[in-house]
Amino acid sequence: MMLLKGIKVGLGITGSFCTFDTVLTEIKRLVDEGADVYPIMSYNASNLDTKFGLAEDWIEKIEEATGNRVIATLQDAEPIGPSAYLDIMVIAPCTGNTLAKIANGITDTPVCMAYKAHLRNGKPVVIAVSTNDGLSANAKNLGLLLDKKNVYFVPFSQDDPIKKPTSIIAHYDMIIPTILEALKGRQIQPILFRS
């Protein structure tokens, strides 16, 4: 039985490039579980070449995995609200930059626009955080979003407590269980894991 058969998932991808391989694996798992995945990429994610790969190659891999074109402009992301075609939106990875923007109502990237457009329909958003400052400068934004209606978090933990004590990362293998709970209006528990 496919767990997400017929579920339309908006998948926002932001610039935590070191997680892209992991996110691609999870995209394939979503599709294997029957989800129709609509990828949305931030400007950085869709335009920057890094040591983790060329932007053009990532777009090609994501479009091949989902069977859908990447949404990479504000103009293409904005209709997500009025058309209300998504059942749920996932932001994975969600960088500290994007976390801060969505917590404070800033809508200047395709992923931020998709988040705002989707959330206005009262439907769930799942965040898979990946940021070096989640337990410092971005802790307040994390708190704001933890308290926001219809926003749910993939369980996360410190990724390297000794060398990077303020850095947190989602357990990406928990995206599907988090989606299943969010679709029922519940935050999966526990949300904090020991690293």
PDB file of C-alpha atoms in Angstrom:
ATOM      1  CA  MET A   1       0.000   0.000   0.000  1.00  0.00           C
ATOM      2  CA  MET A   2       1.322   3.428  -0.943  1.00  0.00           C
ATOM      3  CA  LEU A   3       1.216   5.784   2.038  1.00  0.00           C
ATOM      4  CA  LEU A   4       0.862   9.011   0.005  1.00  0.00           C
ATOM      5  CA  LYS A   5      -1.181   7.882  -2.986  1.00  0.00           C
ATOM      6  CA  GLY A   6      -2.826  10.894  -4.612  1.00  0.00           C
ATOM      7  CA  ILE A   7      -1.257  13.424  -2.220  1.00  0.00           C
ATOM      8  CA  LYS A   8       0.109  16.544  -3.931  1.00  0.00           C
ATOM      9  CA  VAL A   9       3.313  17.656  -2.201  1.00  0.00           C
ATOM     10  CA  GLY A  10       5.050  20.967  -2.838  1.00  0.00           C
ATOM     11  CA  LEU A  11       8.749  20.413  -2.120  1.00  0.00           C
ATOM     12  CA  GLY A  12      10.685  23.600  -1.372  1.00  0.00           C
ATOM     13  CA  ILE A  13      14.452  23.222  -1.713  1.00  0.00           C
ATOM     14  CA  THR A  14      16.771  25.896  -0.321  1.00  0.00           C
ATOM     15  CA  GLY A  15      20.545  26.285  -0.343  1.00  0.00           C
ATOM     16  CA  SER A  16      21.868  23.757   2.163  1.00  0.00           C
ATOM     17  CA  PHE A  17      23.755  22.156  -0.700  1.00  0.00           C
ATOM     18  CA  CYS A  18      25.456  19.494   1.433  1.00  0.00           C
ATOM     19  CA  THR A  19      22.027  17.858   1.977  1.00  0.00           C
ATOM     20  CA  PHE A  20      20.922  17.730  -1.673  1.00  0.00           C
ATOM     21  CA  ASP A  21      21.864  14.052  -2.171  1.00  0.00           C
ATOM     22  CA  THR A  22      19.854  13.127   0.925  1.00  0.00           C
ATOM     23  CA  VAL A  23      16.910  15.253  -0.183  1.00  0.00           C
ATOM     24  CA  LEU A  24      16.951  13.633  -3.640  1.00  0.00           C
ATOM     25  CA  THR A  25      16.726  10.218  -1.959  1.00  0.00           C
ATOM     26  CA  GLU A  26      13.715  11.422   0.043  1.00  0.00           C
ATOM     27  CA  ILE A  27      12.064  12.861  -3.087  1.00  0.00           C
ATOM     28  CA  LYS A  28      12.309   9.400  -4.669  1.00  0.00           C
ATOM     29  CA  ARG A  29      10.792   7.853  -1.527  1.00  0.00           C
ATOM     30  CA  LEU A  30       7.882  10.330  -1.698  1.00  0.00           C
ATOM     31  CA  VAL A  31       7.246   9.407  -5.329  1.00  0.00           C
ATOM     32  CA  ASP A  32       7.540   5.681  -4.537  1.00  0.00           C
ATOM     33  CA  GLU A  33       4.866   6.160  -1.865  1.00  0.00           C
ATOM     34  CA  GLY A  34       2.509   7.607  -4.496  1.00  0.00           C
ATOM     35  CA  ALA A  35       2.970  11.351  -3.896  1.00  0.00           C
ATOM     36  CA  ASP A  36       2.800  13.792  -6.795  1.00  0.00           C
ATOM     37  CA  VAL A  37       5.782  16.033  -5.996  1.00  0.00           C
ATOM     38  CA  TYR A  38       6.026  19.624  -7.279  1.00  0.00           C
ATOM     39  CA  PRO A  39       9.580  20.946  -6.734  1.00  0.00           C
ATOM     40  CA  ILE A  40      10.172  24.593  -5.852  1.00  0.00           C
ATOM     41  CA  MET A  41      13.720  25.942  -5.566  1.00  0.00           C
ATOM     42  CA  SER A  42      15.055  29.096  -3.987  1.00  0.00           C
ATOM     43  CA  TYR A  43      17.136  31.370  -6.194  1.00  0.00           C
ATOM     44  CA  ASN A  44      20.350  30.148  -4.569  1.00  0.00           C
ATOM     45  CA  ALA A  45      19.399  26.479  -4.863  1.00  0.00           C
ATOM     46  CA  SER A  46      18.499  26.808  -8.546  1.00  0.00           C
ATOM     47  CA  ASN A  47      21.374  29.066  -9.624  1.00  0.00           C
ATOM     48  CA  LEU A  48      24.529  28.441  -7.593  1.00  0.00           C
ATOM     49  CA  ASP A  49      27.144  25.902  -8.625  1.00  0.00           C
ATOM     50  CA  THR A  50      28.961  24.503  -5.571  1.00  0.00           C
ATOM     51  CA  LYS A  51      31.405  21.748  -4.668  1.00  0.00           C
ATOM     52  CA  PHE A  52      28.299  19.569  -4.274  1.00  0.00           C
ATOM     53  CA  GLY A  53      27.321  19.942  -7.945  1.00  0.00           C
ATOM     54  CA  LEU A  54      26.140  22.216 -10.709  1.00  0.00           C
ATOM     55  CA  ALA A  55      22.759  23.890 -10.300  1.00  0.00           C
ATOM     56  CA  GLU A  56      21.717  22.766 -13.780  1.00  0.00           C
ATOM     57  CA  ASP A  57      22.484  19.129 -12.899  1.00  0.00           C
ATOM     58  CA  TRP A  58      20.466  19.300  -9.662  1.00  0.00           C
ATOM     59  CA  ILE A  59      17.483  20.757 -11.500  1.00  0.00           C
ATOM     60  CA  GLU A  60      17.680  17.961 -14.058  1.00  0.00           C
ATOM     61  CA  LYS A  61      17.864  15.255 -11.348  1.00  0.00           C
ATOM     62  CA  ILE A  62      14.972  16.753  -9.385  1.00  0.00           C
ATOM     63  CA  GLU A  63      12.765  17.115 -12.458  1.00  0.00           C
ATOM     64  CA  GLU A  64      13.571  13.555 -13.507  1.00  0.00           C
ATOM     65  CA  ALA A  65      12.757  12.207 -10.028  1.00  0.00           C
ATOM     66  CA  THR A  66       9.460  14.100  -9.715  1.00  0.00           C
ATOM     67  CA  GLY A  67       8.271  14.209 -13.319  1.00  0.00           C
ATOM     68  CA  ASN A  68       7.462  17.878 -12.758  1.00  0.00           C
ATOM     69  CA  ARG A  69       9.189  21.100 -13.770  1.00  0.00           C
ATOM     70  CA  VAL A  70      11.024  23.008 -11.051  1.00  0.00           C
ATOM     71  CA  ILE A  71       9.256  26.195  -9.971  1.00  0.00           C
ATOM     72  CA  ALA A  72      12.081  28.729  -9.738  1.00  0.00           C
ATOM     73  CA  THR A  73      10.497  32.197  -9.956  1.00  0.00           C
ATOM     74  CA  LEU A  74       8.186  34.271  -7.762  1.00  0.00           C
ATOM     75  CA  GLN A  75       5.741  34.504 -10.657  1.00  0.00           C
ATOM     76  CA  ASP A  76       5.486  30.714 -10.956  1.00  0.00           C
ATOM     77  CA  ALA A  77       5.221  30.182  -7.175  1.00  0.00           C
ATOM     78  CA  GLU A  78       2.506  32.769  -6.475  1.00  0.00           C
ATOM     79  CA  PRO A  79      -0.392  30.806  -8.108  1.00  0.00           C
ATOM     80  CA  ILE A  80       0.064  28.012  -5.547  1.00  0.00           C
ATOM     81  CA  GLY A  81      -2.217  30.052  -3.246  1.00  0.00           C
ATOM     82  CA  PRO A  82      -5.169  30.838  -5.495  1.00  0.00           C
ATOM     83  CA  SER A  83      -5.120  27.453  -7.246  1.00  0.00           C
ATOM     84  CA  ALA A  84      -4.845  25.596  -3.884  1.00  0.00           C
ATOM     85  CA  TYR A  85      -3.670  22.446  -5.641  1.00  0.00           C
ATOM     86  CA  LEU A  86      -1.180  21.266  -3.012  1.00  0.00           C
ATOM     87  CA  ASP A  87      -2.270  19.110  -0.082  1.00  0.00           C
ATOM     88  CA  ILE A  88       0.917  19.800   1.862  1.00  0.00           C
ATOM     89  CA  MET A  89       4.183  21.663   1.432  1.00  0.00           C
ATOM     90  CA  VAL A  90       7.578  20.450   2.641  1.00  0.00           C
ATOM     91  CA  ILE A  91      10.672  22.666   2.841  1.00  0.00           C
ATOM     92  CA  ALA A  92      13.689  20.359   2.756  1.00  0.00           C
ATOM     93  CA  PRO A  93      16.297  21.512   3.341  1.00  0.00           C
ATOM     94  CA  CYS A  94      15.190  24.702   5.084  1.00  0.00           C
ATOM     95  CA  THR A  95      18.227  26.907   5.664  1.00  0.00           C
ATOM     96  CA  GLY A  96      18.511  29.414   8.490  1.00  0.00           C
ATOM     97  CA  ASN A  97      18.103  32.159   5.893  1.00  0.00           C
ATOM     98  CA  THR A  98      14.759  30.761   4.724  1.00  0.00           C
ATOM     99  CA  LEU A  99      13.716  29.963   8.301  1.00  0.00           C
ATOM    100  CA  ALA A 100      14.261  33.624   9.242  1.00  0.00           C
ATOM    101  CA  LYS A 101      12.407  34.885   6.187  1.00  0.00           C
ATOM    102  CA  ILE A 102       9.291  32.769   6.598  1.00  0.00           C
ATOM    103  CA  ALA A 103       9.178  33.395  10.357  1.00  0.00           C
ATOM    104  CA  ASN A 104       9.149  37.132   9.678  1.00  0.00           C
ATOM    105  CA  GLY A 105       6.875  37.274   6.636  1.00  0.00           C
ATOM    106  CA  ILE A 106       9.548  37.961   4.002  1.00  0.00           C
ATOM    107  CA  THR A 107       8.541  36.686   0.583  1.00  0.00           C
ATOM    108  CA  ASP A 108      11.472  37.318  -1.744  1.00  0.00           C
ATOM    109  CA  THR A 109      12.277  33.819  -3.040  1.00  0.00           C
ATOM    110  CA  PRO A 110      10.148  31.198  -4.826  1.00  0.00           C
ATOM    111  CA  VAL A 111      10.193  28.933  -1.734  1.00  0.00           C
ATOM    112  CA  CYS A 112       9.113  31.774   0.583  1.00  0.00           C
ATOM    113  CA  MET A 113       6.361  32.747  -1.859  1.00  0.00           C
ATOM    114  CA  ALA A 114       5.177  29.128  -2.119  1.00  0.00           C
ATOM    115  CA  TYR A 115       5.137  28.833   1.689  1.00  0.00           C
ATOM    116  CA  LYS A 116       3.066  32.006   2.063  1.00  0.00           C
ATOM    117  CA  ALA A 117       0.778  31.121  -0.842  1.00  0.00           C
ATOM    118  CA  HIS A 118       0.162  27.593   0.447  1.00  0.00           C
ATOM    119  CA  LEU A 119      -0.242  28.507   4.127  1.00  0.00           C
ATOM    120  CA  ARG A 120      -3.000  30.993   3.312  1.00  0.00           C
ATOM    121  CA  ASN A 121      -5.150  27.991   2.382  1.00  0.00           C
ATOM    122  CA  GLY A 122      -4.900  26.622   5.928  1.00  0.00           C
ATOM    123  CA  LYS A 123      -3.015  23.540   4.798  1.00  0.00           C
ATOM    124  CA  PRO A 124       0.044  22.029   6.495  1.00  0.00           C
ATOM    125  CA  VAL A 125       3.687  22.934   5.930  1.00  0.00           C
ATOM    126  CA  VAL A 126       6.488  20.611   7.037  1.00  0.00           C
ATOM    127  CA  ILE A 127       9.961  22.037   7.681  1.00  0.00           C
ATOM    128  CA  ALA A 128      13.172  19.983   7.581  1.00  0.00           C
ATOM    129  CA  VAL A 129      15.633  22.435   9.091  1.00  0.00           C
ATOM    130  CA  SER A 130      19.341  22.535   8.226  1.00  0.00           C
ATOM    131  CA  THR A 131      21.224  25.475   9.709  1.00  0.00           C
ATOM    132  CA  ASN A 132      24.446  26.234  11.546  1.00  0.00           C
ATOM    133  CA  ASP A 133      22.722  28.854  13.736  1.00  0.00           C
ATOM    134  CA  GLY A 134      19.540  27.070  14.806  1.00  0.00           C
ATOM    135  CA  LEU A 135      20.530  27.237  18.464  1.00  0.00           C
ATOM    136  CA  SER A 136      21.861  30.796  18.307  1.00  0.00           C
ATOM    137  CA  ALA A 137      20.794  33.621  15.950  1.00  0.00           C
ATOM    138  CA  ASN A 138      17.950  31.583  14.422  1.00  0.00           C
ATOM    139  CA  ALA A 139      16.633  30.092  17.678  1.00  0.00           C
ATOM    140  CA  LYS A 140      14.016  32.849  17.945  1.00  0.00           C
ATOM    141  CA  ASN A 141      12.766  32.124  14.413  1.00  0.00           C
ATOM    142  CA  LEU A 142      12.625  28.416  15.159  1.00  0.00           C
ATOM    143  CA  GLY A 143      10.516  29.274  18.209  1.00  0.00           C
ATOM    144  CA  LEU A 144       8.172  31.493  16.204  1.00  0.00           C
ATOM    145  CA  LEU A 145       7.539  28.717  13.686  1.00  0.00           C
ATOM    146  CA  LEU A 146       7.172  25.982  16.309  1.00  0.00           C
ATOM    147  CA  ASP A 147       4.270  28.051  17.660  1.00  0.00           C
ATOM    148  CA  LYS A 148       2.641  28.735  14.270  1.00  0.00           C
ATOM    149  CA  LYS A 149      -0.587  27.029  13.246  1.00  0.00           C
ATOM    150  CA  ASN A 150      -0.257  24.495  10.405  1.00  0.00           C
ATOM    151  CA  VAL A 151       3.564  24.447  10.581  1.00  0.00           C
ATOM    152  CA  TYR A 152       5.200  21.157  11.557  1.00  0.00           C
ATOM    153  CA  PHE A 153       8.839  20.138  11.947  1.00  0.00           C
ATOM    154  CA  VAL A 154      10.678  17.029  10.872  1.00  0.00           C
ATOM    155  CA  PRO A 155      12.449  15.837  14.046  1.00  0.00           C
ATOM    156  CA  PHE A 156      15.921  17.354  14.334  1.00  0.00           C
ATOM    157  CA  SER A 157      19.057  17.267  16.442  1.00  0.00           C
ATOM    158  CA  GLN A 158      22.480  18.851  16.724  1.00  0.00           C
ATOM    159  CA  ASP A 159      24.587  17.491  13.877  1.00  0.00           C
ATOM    160  CA  ASP A 160      27.980  18.030  15.558  1.00  0.00           C
ATOM    161  CA  PRO A 161      27.584  19.252  19.161  1.00  0.00           C
ATOM    162  CA  ILE A 162      31.325  19.572  19.793  1.00  0.00           C
ATOM    163  CA  LYS A 163      32.556  21.327  16.646  1.00  0.00           C
ATOM    164  CA  LYS A 164      29.278  23.105  15.751  1.00  0.00           C
ATOM    165  CA  PRO A 165      27.272  23.444  18.978  1.00  0.00           C
ATOM    166  CA  THR A 166      24.576  25.723  17.501  1.00  0.00           C
ATOM    167  CA  SER A 167      24.027  23.697  14.317  1.00  0.00           C
ATOM    168  CA  ILE A 168      20.864  21.604  13.856  1.00  0.00           C
ATOM    169  CA  ILE A 169      19.737  19.271  11.107  1.00  0.00           C
ATOM    170  CA  ALA A 170      16.523  17.389  10.413  1.00  0.00           C
ATOM    171  CA  HIS A 171      16.365  13.628  10.294  1.00  0.00           C
ATOM    172  CA  TYR A 172      15.420  13.488   6.622  1.00  0.00           C
ATOM    173  CA  ASP A 173      14.357   9.852   6.853  1.00  0.00           C
ATOM    174  CA  MET A 174      11.495  11.119   9.054  1.00  0.00           C
ATOM    175  CA  ILE A 175       9.946  13.314   6.330  1.00  0.00           C
ATOM    176  CA  ILE A 176       7.247  10.806   5.365  1.00  0.00           C
ATOM    177  CA  PRO A 177       6.169  10.008   8.951  1.00  0.00           C
ATOM    178  CA  THR A 178       6.095  13.773   9.657  1.00  0.00           C
ATOM    179  CA  ILE A 179       3.905  14.356   6.581  1.00  0.00           C
ATOM    180  CA  LEU A 180       1.487  11.625   7.650  1.00  0.00           C
ATOM    181  CA  GLU A 181       1.076  13.215  11.088  1.00  0.00           C
ATOM    182  CA  ALA A 182       0.853  16.772   9.689  1.00  0.00           C
ATOM    183  CA  LEU A 183      -1.953  15.708   7.334  1.00  0.00           C
ATOM    184  CA  LYS A 184      -3.852  14.735  10.512  1.00  0.00           C
ATOM    185  CA  GLY A 185      -3.026  18.095  12.120  1.00  0.00           C
ATOM    186  CA  ARG A 186      -0.442  16.657  14.526  1.00  0.00           C
ATOM    187  CA  GLN A 187       3.238  17.317  15.177  1.00  0.00           C
ATOM    188  CA  ILE A 188       5.214  14.079  15.141  1.00  0.00           C
ATOM    189  CA  GLN A 189       6.903  13.333  18.464  1.00  0.00           C
ATOM    190  CA  PRO A 190       9.531  13.426  19.711  1.00  0.00           C
ATOM    191  CA  ILE A 191      10.619  16.494  17.766  1.00  0.00           C
ATOM    192  CA  LEU A 192      14.080  16.680  19.378  1.00  0.00           C
ATOM    193  CA  PHE A 193      16.471  13.757  18.995  1.00  0.00           C
ATOM    194  CA  ARG A 194      19.776  13.187  20.751  1.00  0.00           C
ATOM    195  CA  SER A 195      22.622  13.406  18.289  1.00  0.00           C
TER     196      SER A 195
END
